[in-house]
Short mmCIF file of C-alpha atoms and ligand atoms in Angstrom, two decimals:
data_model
loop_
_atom_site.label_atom_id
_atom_site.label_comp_id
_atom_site.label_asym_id
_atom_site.label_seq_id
_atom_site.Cartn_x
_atom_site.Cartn_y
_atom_site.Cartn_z
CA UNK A 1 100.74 150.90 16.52
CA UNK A 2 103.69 148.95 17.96
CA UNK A 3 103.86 145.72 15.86
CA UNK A 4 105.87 142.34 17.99
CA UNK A 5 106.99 139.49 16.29
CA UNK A 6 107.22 136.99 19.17
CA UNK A 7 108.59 133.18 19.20
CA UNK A 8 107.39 130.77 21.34
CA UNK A 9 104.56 133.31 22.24
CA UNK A 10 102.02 130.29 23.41
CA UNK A 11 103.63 128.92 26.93
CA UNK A 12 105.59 130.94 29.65
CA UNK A 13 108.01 133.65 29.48
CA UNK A 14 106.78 133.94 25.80
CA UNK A 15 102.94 134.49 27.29
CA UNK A 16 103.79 136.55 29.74
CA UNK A 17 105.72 139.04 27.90
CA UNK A 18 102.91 138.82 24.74
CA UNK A 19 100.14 139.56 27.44
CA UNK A 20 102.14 142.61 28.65
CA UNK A 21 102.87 144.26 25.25
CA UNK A 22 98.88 143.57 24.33
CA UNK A 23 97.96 144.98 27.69
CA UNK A 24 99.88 148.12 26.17
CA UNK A 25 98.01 148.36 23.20
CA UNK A 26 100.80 146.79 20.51
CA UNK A 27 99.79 144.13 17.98
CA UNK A 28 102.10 140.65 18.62
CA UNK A 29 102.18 138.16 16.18
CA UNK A 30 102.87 134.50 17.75
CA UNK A 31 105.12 131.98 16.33
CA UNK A 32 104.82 129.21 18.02
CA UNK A 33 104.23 125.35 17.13
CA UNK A 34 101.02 125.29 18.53
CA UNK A 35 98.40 128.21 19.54
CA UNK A 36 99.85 131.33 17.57
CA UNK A 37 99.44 133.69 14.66
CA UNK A 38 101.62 131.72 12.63
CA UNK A 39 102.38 128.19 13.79
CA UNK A 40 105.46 126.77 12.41
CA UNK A 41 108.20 124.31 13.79
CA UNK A 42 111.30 126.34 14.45
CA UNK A 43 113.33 123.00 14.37
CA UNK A 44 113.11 122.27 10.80
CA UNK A 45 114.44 124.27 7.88
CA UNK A 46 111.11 124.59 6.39
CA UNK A 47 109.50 125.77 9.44
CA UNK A 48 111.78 128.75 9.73
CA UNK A 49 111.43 129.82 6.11
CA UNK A 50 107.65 129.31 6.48
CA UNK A 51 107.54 131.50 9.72
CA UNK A 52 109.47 133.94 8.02
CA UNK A 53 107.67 134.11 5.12
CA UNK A 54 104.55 134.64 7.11
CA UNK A 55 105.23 137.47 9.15
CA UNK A 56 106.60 139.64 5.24
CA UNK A 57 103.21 138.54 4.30
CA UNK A 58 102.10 140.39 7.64
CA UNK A 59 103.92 142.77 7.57
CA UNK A 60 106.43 145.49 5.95
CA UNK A 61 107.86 146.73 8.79
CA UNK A 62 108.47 145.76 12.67
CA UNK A 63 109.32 147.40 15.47
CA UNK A 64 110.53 144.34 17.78
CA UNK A 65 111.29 140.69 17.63
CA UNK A 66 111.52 138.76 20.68
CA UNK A 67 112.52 135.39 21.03
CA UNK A 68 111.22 132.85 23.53
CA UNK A 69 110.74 129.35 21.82
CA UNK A 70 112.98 126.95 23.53
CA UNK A 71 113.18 123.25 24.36
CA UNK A 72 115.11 122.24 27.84
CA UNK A 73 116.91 118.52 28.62
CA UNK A 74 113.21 116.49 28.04
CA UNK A 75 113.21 117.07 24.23
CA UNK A 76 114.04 114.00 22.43
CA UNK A 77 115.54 113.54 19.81
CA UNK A 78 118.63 115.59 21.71
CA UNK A 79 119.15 117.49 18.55
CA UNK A 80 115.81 119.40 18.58
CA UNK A 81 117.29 121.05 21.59
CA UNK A 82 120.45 122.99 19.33
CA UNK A 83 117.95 123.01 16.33
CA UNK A 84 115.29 125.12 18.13
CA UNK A 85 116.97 127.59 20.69
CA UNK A 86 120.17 128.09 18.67
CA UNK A 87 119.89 127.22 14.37
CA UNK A 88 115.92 128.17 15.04
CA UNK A 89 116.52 131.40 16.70
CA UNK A 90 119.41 132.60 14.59
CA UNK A 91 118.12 131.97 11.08
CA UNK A 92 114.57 134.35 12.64
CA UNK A 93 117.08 136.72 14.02
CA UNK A 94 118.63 137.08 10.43
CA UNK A 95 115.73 136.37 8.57
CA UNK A 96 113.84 139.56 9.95
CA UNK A 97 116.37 142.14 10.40
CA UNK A 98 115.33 143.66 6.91
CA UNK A 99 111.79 144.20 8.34
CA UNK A 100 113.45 145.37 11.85
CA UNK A 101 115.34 147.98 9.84
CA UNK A 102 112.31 149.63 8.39
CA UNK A 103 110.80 149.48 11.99
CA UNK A 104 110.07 153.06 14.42
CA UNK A 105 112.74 152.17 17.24
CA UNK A 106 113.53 148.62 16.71
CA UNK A 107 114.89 146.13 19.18
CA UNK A 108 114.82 142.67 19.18
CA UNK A 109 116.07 140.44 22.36
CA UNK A 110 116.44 136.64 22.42
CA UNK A 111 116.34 134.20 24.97
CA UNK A 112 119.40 132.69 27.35
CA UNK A 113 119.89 130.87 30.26
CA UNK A 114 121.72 132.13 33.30
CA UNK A 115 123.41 128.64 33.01
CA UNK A 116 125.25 129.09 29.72
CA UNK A 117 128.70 129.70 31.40
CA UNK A 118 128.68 127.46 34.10
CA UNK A 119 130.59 124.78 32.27
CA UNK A 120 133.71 124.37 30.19
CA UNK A 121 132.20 123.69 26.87
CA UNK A 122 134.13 125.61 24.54
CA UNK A 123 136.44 122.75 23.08
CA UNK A 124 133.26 120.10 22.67
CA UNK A 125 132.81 119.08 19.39
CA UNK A 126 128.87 120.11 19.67
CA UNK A 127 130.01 123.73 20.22
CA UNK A 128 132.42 124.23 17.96
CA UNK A 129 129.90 122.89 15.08
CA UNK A 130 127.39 125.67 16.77
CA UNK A 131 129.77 128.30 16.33
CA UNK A 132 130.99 127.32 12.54
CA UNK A 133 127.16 126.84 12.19
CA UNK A 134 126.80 123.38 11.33
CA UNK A 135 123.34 121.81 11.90
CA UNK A 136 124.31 118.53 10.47
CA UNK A 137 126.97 118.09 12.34
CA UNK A 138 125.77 119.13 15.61
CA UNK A 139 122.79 117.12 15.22
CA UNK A 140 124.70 114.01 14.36
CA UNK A 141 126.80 114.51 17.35
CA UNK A 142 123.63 115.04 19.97
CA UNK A 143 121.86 111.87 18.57
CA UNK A 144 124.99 109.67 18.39
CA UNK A 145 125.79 110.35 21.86
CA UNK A 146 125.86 107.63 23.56
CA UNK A 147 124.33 108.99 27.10
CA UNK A 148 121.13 111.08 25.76
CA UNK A 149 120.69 112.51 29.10
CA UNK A 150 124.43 114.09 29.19
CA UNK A 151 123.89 115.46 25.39
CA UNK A 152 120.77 116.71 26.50
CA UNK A 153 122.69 118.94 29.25
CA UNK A 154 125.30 119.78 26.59
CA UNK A 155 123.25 120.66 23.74
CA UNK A 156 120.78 122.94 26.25
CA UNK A 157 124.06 124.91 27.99
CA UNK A 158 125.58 125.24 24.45
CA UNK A 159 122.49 125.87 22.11
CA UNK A 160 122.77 129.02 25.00
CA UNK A 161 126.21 129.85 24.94
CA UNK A 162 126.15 129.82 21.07
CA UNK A 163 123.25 131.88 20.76
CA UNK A 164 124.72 134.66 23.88
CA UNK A 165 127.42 135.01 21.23
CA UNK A 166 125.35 135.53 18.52
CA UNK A 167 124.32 138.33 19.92
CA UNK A 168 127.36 140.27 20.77
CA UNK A 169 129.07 139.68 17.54
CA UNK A 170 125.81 140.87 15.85
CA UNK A 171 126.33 144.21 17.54
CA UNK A 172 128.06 145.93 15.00
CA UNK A 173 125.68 145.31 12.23
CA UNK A 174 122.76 144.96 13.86
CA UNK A 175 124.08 148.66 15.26
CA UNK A 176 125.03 149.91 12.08
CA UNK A 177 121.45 148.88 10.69
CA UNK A 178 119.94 150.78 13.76
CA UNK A 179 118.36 147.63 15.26
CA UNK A 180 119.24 147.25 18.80
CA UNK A 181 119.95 143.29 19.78
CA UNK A 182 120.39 142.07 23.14
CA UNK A 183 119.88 139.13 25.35
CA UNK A 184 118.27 138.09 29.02
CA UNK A 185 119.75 135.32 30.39
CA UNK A 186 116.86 134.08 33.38
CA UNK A 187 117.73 131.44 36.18
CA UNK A 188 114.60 129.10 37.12
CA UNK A 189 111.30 130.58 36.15
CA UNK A 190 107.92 129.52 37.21
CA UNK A 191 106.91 128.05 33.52
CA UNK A 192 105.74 125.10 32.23
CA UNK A 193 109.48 124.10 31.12
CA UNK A 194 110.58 124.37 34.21
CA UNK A 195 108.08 122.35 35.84
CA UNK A 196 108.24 119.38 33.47
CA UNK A 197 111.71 119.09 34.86
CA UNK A 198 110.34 119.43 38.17
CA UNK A 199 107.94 116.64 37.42
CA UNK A 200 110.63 114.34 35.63
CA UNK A 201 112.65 112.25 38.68
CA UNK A 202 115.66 111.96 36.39
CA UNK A 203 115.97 115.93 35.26
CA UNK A 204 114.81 116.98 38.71
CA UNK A 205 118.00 115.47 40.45
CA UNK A 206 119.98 117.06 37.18
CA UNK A 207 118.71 120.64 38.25
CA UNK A 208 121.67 122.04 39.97
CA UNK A 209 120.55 123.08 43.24
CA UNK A 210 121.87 126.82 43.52
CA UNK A 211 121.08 129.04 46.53
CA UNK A 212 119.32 131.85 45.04
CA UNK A 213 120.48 135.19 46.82
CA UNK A 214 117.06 136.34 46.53
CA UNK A 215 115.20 133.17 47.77
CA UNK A 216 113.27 132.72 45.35
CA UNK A 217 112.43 131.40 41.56
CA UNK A 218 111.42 134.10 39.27
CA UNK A 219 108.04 134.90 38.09
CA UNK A 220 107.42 134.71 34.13
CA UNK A 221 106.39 138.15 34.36
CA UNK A 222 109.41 139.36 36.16
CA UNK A 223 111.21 138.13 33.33
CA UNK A 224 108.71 139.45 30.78
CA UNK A 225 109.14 142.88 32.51
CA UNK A 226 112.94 142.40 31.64
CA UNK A 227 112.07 141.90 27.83
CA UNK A 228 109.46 144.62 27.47
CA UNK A 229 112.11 147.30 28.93
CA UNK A 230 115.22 145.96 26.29
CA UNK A 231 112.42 146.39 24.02
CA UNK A 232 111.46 149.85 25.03
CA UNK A 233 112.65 153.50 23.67
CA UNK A 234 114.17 154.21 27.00
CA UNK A 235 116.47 151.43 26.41
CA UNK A 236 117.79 153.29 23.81
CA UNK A 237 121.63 153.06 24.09
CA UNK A 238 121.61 149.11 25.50
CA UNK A 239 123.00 146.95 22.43
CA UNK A 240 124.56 143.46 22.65
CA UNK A 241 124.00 143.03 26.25
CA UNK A 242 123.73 139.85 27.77
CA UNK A 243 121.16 140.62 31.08
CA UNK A 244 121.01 138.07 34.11
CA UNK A 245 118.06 138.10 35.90
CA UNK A 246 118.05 135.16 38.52
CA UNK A 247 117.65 136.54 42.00
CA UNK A 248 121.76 136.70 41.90
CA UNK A 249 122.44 133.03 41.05
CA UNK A 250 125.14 133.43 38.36
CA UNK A 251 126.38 136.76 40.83
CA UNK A 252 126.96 134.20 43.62
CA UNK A 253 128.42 131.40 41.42
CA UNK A 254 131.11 133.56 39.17
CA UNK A 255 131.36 136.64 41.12
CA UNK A 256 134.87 137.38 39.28
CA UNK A 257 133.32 136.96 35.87
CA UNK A 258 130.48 139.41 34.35
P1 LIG B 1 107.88 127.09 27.82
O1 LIG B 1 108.08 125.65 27.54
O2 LIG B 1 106.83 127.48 28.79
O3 LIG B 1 107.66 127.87 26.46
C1 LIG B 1 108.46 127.60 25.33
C2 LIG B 1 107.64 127.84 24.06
O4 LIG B 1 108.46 127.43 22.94
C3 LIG B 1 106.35 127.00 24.00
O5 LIG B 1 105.25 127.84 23.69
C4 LIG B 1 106.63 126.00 22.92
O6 LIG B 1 105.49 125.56 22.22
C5 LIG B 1 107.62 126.77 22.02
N1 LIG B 1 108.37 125.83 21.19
C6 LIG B 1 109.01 124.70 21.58
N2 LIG B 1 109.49 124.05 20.52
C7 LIG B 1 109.16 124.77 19.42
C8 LIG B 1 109.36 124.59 18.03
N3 LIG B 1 109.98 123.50 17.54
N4 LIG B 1 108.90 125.53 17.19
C9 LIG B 1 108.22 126.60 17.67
N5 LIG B 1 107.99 126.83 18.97
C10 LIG B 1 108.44 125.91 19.85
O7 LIG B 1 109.31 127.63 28.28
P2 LIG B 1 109.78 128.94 29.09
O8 LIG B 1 110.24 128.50 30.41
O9 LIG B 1 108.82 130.05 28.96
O10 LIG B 1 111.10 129.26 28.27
C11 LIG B 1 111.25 130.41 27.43
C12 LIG B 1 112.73 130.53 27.09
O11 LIG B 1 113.47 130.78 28.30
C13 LIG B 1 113.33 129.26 26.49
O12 LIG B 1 114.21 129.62 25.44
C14 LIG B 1 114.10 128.64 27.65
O13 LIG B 1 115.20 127.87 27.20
C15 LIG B 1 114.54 129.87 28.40
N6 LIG B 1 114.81 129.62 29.85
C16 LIG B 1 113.86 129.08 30.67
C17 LIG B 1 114.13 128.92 32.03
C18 LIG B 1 113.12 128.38 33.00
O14 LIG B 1 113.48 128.06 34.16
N7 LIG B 1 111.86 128.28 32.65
C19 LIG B 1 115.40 129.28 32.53
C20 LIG B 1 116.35 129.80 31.66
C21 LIG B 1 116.04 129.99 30.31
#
């Protein structure tokens, strides 16, 4: 049987994709901070080591991890934001490659947003603590700022960006350990995320509004459908990828760039 380890497995893309790999017949363990397998806080040190922990207790070997837990621009304090989709996501990632590597086929794909490259963020402060992997810095910087609805926009767009590059330069151990590792990067997706920005006046007018070639917002099974195939044997040669899937969004805003 096909064991999952999934993240953020209670809510959303994370659902959707756990009810499809069930509806196959795999086993999928939930992390998630609330209504899971294991529930654990991916924004503190000790919830990561505790969800960790949990799933070698599970068990010996897995076949895929797939990462969905993610906070958008609502979460407050701003730093929860870098700590869960970026420091969170990583420290799984690393934390359960020794069980991936004992896995039949293993794959593992995390989370993005088809917004992480829509603005100049590389010389920020925030990022460049992301990228030398400095939590206590990059949380200092989110909380200190003093506009917590800017940070917010920062720390989502480069929690992304951080982690999209976490992938790729993954890809030669990750390959070398036989573990394929890529990433989906979705545009606006029916969830409950999205629609407590929908429902917030302040984020709502902060949601860039982007013509969508294909007309319309994507489904969390669409995306789900996405992460089951980057999961599955006939993705076999696909390995630190970075996958839009946004009915064309990020196609119509940086056509040059892919
Ligand atoms: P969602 O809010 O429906 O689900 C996110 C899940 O993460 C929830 O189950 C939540 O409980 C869990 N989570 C949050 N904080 C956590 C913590 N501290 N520890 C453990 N689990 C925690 O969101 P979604 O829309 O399904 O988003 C899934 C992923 O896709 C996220 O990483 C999000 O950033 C990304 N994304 C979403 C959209 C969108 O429009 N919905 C677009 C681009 C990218």
């Amino acid at each position: 049987m096909t064991v999952t380890v999934m993240t953020g497995s209670a809510s959303g893309m994370g659902a959707a994709t756990r009810k499809r790999f069930e509806r196959s017949g795999d086993k999928v363990i939930g992390i998630d901070i609330r209504d899971a397998e294991i529930i654990a806080d991916l924004s503190t040190h000790e919830g990561r080591a505790h969800a960790i922990s949990s799933v070698k207790q599970r068990c010996k070997a897995l076949d895929r991890l797939v990462s969905c837990a993610g906070l958008a621009t609502y979460a407050r304090p701003v730093s929860l934001i870098a700590s869960v989709n970026y420091f969170g996501t990583v420290k799984l990632l690393d934390g359960l490659l020794e069980l991936l590597e004992k896995g039949e086929n293993p794959a593992a794909v995390v989370t993005l947003s088809n917004s992480a490259q829509w603005v100049p963020i590389d010389e920020e402060p925030y990022f460049q603590a992301l990228l030398r992997h400095d939590e206590a810095e990059a949380v200092k910087i989110l909380d200190e700022a003093p506009d917590a609805f800017m940070a917010a926009g920062m720390a989502y767009v480069g929690s992304k960006l951080a982690l999209g590059r976490a992938v790729r330069q993954r890809a030669m151990t990750w390959g070398k350990a036989g573990v394929r590792l890529n990433g989906v990067a979705p545009g606006n997706t029916k969830t409950p995320m999205f629609q407590k920005i929908l429902d917030d006046p302040n984020l709502r007018d902060g949601v860039p509004n982007m013509e969508i070639p294909l007309g319309q917002l994507n489904e969390p099974d669409e995306v789900a459908s996405l992460i089951a195939f980057l999961c599955s044997p006939e993705a076999s040669a696909i390995h630190g990828s970075i996958f839009y899937i946004d009915g064309g969004t990020d196609a119509l805003i940086r056509p040059d760039r892919f």
